[in-house]
PDB file of C-alpha atoms in Angstrom:
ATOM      1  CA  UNK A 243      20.844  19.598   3.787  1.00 46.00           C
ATOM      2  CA  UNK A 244      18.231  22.485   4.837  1.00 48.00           C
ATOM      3  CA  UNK A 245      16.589  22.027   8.270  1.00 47.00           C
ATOM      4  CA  UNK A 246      13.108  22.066   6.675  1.00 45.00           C
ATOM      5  CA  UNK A 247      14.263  18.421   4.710  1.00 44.00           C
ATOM      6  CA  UNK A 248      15.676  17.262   7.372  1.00 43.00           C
ATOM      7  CA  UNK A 249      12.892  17.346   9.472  1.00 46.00           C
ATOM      8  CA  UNK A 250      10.786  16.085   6.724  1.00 46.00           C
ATOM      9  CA  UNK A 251      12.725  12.897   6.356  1.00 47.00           C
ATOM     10  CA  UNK A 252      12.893  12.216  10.465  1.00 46.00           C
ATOM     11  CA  UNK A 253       9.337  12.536  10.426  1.00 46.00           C
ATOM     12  CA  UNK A 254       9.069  10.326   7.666  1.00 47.00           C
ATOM     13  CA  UNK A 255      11.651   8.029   8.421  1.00 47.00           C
ATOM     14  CA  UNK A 256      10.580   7.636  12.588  1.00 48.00           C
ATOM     15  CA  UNK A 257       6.774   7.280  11.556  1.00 46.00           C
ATOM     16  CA  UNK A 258       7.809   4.435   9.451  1.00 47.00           C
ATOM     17  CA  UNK A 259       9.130   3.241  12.939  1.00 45.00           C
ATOM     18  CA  UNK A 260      13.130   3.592  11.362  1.00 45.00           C
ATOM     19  CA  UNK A 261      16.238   4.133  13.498  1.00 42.00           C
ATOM     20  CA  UNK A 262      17.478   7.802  12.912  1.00 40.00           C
ATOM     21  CA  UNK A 263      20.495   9.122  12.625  1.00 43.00           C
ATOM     22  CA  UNK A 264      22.798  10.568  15.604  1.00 43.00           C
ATOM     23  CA  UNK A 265      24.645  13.712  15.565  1.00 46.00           C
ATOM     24  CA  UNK A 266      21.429  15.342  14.075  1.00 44.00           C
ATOM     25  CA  UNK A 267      20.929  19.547  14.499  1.00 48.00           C
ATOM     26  CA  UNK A 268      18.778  20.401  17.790  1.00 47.00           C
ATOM     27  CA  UNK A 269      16.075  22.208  15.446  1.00 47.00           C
ATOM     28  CA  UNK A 270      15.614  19.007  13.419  1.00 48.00           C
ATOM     29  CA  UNK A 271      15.806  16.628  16.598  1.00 47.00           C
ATOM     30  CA  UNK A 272      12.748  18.959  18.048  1.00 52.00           C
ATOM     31  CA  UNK A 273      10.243  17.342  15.618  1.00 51.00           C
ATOM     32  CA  UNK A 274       7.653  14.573  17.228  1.00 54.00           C
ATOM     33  CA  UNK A 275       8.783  11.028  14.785  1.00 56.00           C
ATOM     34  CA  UNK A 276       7.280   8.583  16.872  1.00 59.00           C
ATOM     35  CA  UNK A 277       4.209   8.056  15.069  1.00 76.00           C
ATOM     36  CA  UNK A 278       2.834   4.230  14.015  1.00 85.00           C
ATOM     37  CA  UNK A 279       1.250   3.888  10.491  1.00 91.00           C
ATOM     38  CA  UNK A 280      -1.389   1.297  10.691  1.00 92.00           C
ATOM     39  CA  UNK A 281      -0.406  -0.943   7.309  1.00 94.00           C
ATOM     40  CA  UNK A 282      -3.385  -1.720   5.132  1.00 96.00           C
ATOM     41  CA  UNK A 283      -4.165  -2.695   1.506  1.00 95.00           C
ATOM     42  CA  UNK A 284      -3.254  -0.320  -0.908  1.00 94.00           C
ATOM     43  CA  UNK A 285      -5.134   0.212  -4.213  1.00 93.00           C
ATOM     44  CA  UNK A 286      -5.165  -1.851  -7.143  1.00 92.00           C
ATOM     45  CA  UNK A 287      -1.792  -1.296  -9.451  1.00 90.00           C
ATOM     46  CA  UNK A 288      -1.510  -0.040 -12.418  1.00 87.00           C
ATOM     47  CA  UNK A 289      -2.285  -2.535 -15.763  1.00 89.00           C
ATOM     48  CA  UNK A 290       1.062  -3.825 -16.267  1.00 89.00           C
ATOM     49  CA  UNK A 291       2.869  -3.405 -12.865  1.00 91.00           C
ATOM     50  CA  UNK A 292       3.026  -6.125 -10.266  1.00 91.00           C
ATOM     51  CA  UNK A 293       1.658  -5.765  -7.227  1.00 91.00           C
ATOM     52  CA  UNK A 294       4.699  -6.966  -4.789  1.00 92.00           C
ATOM     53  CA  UNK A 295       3.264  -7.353  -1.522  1.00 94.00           C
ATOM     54  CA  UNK A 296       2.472  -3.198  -1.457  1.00 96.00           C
ATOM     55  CA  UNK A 297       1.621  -1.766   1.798  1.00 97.00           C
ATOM     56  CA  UNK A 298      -0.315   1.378   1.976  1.00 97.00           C
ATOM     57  CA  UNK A 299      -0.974   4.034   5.348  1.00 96.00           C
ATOM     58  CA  UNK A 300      -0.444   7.480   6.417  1.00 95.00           C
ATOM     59  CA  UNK A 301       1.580   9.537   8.303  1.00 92.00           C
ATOM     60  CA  UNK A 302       0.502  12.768   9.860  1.00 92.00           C
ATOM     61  CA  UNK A 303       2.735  15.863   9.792  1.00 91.00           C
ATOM     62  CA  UNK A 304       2.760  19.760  10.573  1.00 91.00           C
ATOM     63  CA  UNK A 305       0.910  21.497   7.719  1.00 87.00           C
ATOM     64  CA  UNK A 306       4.231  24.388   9.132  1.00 89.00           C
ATOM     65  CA  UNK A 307       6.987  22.864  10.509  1.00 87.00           C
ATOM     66  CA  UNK A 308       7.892  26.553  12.768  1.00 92.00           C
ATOM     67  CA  UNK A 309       4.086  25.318  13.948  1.00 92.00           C
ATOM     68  CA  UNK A 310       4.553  21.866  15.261  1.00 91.00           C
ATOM     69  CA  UNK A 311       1.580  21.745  17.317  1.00 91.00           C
ATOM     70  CA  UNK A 312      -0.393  23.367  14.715  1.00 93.00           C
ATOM     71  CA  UNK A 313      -2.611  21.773  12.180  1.00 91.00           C
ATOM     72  CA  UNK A 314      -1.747  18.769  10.376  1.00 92.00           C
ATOM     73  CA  UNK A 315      -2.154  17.255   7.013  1.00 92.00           C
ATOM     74  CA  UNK A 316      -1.463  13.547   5.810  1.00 93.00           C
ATOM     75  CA  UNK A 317       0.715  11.857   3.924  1.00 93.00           C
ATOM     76  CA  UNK A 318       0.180   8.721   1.920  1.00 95.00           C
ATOM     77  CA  UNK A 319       3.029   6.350   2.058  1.00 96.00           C
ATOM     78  CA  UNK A 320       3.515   2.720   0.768  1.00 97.00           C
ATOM     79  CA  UNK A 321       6.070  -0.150   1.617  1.00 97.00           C
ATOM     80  CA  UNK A 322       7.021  -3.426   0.132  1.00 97.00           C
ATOM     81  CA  UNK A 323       9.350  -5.460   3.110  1.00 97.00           C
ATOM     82  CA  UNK A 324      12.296  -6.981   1.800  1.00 97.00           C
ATOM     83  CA  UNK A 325      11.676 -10.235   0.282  1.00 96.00           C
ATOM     84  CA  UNK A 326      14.745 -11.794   2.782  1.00 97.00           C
ATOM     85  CA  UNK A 327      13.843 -10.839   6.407  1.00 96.00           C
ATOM     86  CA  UNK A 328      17.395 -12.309   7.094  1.00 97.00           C
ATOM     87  CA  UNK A 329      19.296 -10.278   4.861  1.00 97.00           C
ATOM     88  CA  UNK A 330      17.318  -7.022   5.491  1.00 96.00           C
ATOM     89  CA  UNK A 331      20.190  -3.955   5.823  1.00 97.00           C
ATOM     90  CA  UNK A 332      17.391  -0.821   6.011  1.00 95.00           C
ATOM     91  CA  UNK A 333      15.052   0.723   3.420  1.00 95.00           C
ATOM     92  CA  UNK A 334      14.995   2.751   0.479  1.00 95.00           C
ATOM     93  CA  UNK A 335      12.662   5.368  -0.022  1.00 94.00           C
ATOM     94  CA  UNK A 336      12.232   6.679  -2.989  1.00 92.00           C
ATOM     95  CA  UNK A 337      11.178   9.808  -4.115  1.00 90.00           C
ATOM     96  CA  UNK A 338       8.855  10.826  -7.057  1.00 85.00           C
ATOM     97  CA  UNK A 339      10.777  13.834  -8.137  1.00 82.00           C
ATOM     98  CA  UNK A 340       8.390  16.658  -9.290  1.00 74.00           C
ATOM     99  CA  UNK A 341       6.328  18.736  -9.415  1.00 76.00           C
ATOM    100  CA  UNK A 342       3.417  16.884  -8.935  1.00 80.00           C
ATOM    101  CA  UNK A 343       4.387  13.459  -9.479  1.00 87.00           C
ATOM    102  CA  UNK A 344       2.770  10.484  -7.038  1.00 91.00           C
ATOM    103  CA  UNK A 345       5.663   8.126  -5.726  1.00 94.00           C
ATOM    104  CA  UNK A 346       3.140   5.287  -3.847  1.00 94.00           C
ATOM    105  CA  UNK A 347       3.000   2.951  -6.354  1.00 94.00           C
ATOM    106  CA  UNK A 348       7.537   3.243  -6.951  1.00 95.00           C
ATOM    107  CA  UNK A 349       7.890   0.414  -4.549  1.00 96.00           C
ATOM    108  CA  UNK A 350       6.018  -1.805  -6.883  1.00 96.00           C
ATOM    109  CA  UNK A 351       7.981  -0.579 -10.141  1.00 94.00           C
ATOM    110  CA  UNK A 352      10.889  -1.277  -8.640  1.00 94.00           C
ATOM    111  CA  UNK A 353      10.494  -4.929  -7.916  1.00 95.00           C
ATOM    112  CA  UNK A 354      10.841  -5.035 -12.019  1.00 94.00           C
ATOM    113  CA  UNK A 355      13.498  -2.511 -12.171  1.00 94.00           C
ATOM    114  CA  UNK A 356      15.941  -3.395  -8.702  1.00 95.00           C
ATOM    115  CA  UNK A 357      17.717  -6.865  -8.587  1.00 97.00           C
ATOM    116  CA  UNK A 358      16.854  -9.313  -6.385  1.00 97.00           C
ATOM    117  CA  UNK A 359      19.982  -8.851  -4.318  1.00 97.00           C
ATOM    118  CA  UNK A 360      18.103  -5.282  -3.526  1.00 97.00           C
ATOM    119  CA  UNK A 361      14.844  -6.710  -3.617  1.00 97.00           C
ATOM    120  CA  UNK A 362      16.309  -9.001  -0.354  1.00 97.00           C
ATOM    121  CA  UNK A 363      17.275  -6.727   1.953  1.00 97.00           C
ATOM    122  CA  UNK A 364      15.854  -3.343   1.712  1.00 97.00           C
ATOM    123  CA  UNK A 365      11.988  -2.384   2.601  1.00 97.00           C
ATOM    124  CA  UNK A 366      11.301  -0.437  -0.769  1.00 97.00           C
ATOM    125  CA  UNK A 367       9.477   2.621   0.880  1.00 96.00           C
ATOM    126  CA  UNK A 368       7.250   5.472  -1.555  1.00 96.00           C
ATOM    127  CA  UNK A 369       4.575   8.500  -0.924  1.00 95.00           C
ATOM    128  CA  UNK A 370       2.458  10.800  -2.252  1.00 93.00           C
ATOM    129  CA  UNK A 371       4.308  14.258  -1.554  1.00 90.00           C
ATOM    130  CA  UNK A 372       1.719  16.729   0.056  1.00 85.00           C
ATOM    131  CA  UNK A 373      -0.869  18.075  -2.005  1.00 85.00           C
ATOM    132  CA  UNK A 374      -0.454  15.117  -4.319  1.00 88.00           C
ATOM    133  CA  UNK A 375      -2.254  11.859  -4.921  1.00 87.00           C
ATOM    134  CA  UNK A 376      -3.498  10.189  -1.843  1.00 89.00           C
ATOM    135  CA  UNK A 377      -1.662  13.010   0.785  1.00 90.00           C
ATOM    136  CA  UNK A 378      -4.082  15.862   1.516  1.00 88.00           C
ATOM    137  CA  UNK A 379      -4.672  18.138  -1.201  1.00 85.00           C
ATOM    138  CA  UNK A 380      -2.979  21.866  -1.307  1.00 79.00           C
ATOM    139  CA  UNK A 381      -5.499  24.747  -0.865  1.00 76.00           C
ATOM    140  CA  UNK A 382      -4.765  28.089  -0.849  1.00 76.00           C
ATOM    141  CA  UNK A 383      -8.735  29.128  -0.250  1.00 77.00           C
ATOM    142  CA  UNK A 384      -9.366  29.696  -3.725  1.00 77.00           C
ATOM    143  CA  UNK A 385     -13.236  28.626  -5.503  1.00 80.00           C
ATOM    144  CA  UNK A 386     -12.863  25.727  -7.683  1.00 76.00           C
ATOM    145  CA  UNK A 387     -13.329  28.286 -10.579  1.00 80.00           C
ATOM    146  CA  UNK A 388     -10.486  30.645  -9.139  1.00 78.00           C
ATOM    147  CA  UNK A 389      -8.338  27.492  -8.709  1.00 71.00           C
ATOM    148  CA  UNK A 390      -9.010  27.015 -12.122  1.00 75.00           C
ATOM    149  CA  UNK A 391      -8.225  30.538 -13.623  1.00 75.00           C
ATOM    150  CA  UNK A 392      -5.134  30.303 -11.776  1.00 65.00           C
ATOM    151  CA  UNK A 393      -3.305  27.133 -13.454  1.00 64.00           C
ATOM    152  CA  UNK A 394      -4.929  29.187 -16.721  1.00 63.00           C
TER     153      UNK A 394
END
């Protein structure tokens, strides 16, 4: 694994307040995780797709990760807590695969995809990679019409 996903996933993972691995490269160890996300109500599901309890929040990150102090952007992420506090071994976050493609609302398909044995003991965690969905939105200082001309 590449330093820049690393350090993606410990931000992720210690803003969603998550133990993180040991043994970890200094580089990756560097980045600030400790970071609450205030839980709130997320939108409305999709026709068709349960709603499961979904949490929604966000997570602020370096915009550059060689920048840590520099700007930020936000990420949107969502959580449904395992059903069995009792049986709870970690999470599972799931990723939307891409390009493009909003994850938020995958905690919520899988409650009709993952058996309950899963549905027990992991917090099902999803997100809106940057620049998609809910996180903050890519620019690259181009007008609207050059923005436009471009995906042309």
């Amino acid at each position: 694994m590449g330093k820049r996903p690393l350090r993606i996933m410990m931000a992720v993972l210690g803003g969603l307040g998550l133990a993180l691995p040991s043994g970890l490269p200094a580089a990756a160890a560097s980045v600030p995780t400790a970071q609450a996300i205030t839980w709130g109500a997320c939108a409305a599901p999709p026709d068709g797709i349960p709603d499961g309890g979904q949490q929604c929040g966000t997570l602020s990150v370096p915009r550059d990760y060689q920048q840590p102090d520099g700007p930020h952007i936000t990420v949107a992420v969502s959580r449904i807590r395992a059903a069995d506090p009792a049986k709870r071994r970690g999470v599972l976050l799931v990723n939307p695969g891409g390009p493009g493609g909003s994850g938020l609302d995958l905690p919520r398909v899988l409650t009709i995809l993952m058996p309950q044995s899963v549905l027990d003991a992991y917090d099902l965690i999803g997100f809106d990679p940057r620049g998609v969905g809910a996180s903050t939105p890519v620019t690259c200082g181009l007008t609207p019409q050059e923005a436009t001309q471009a995906m042309v």
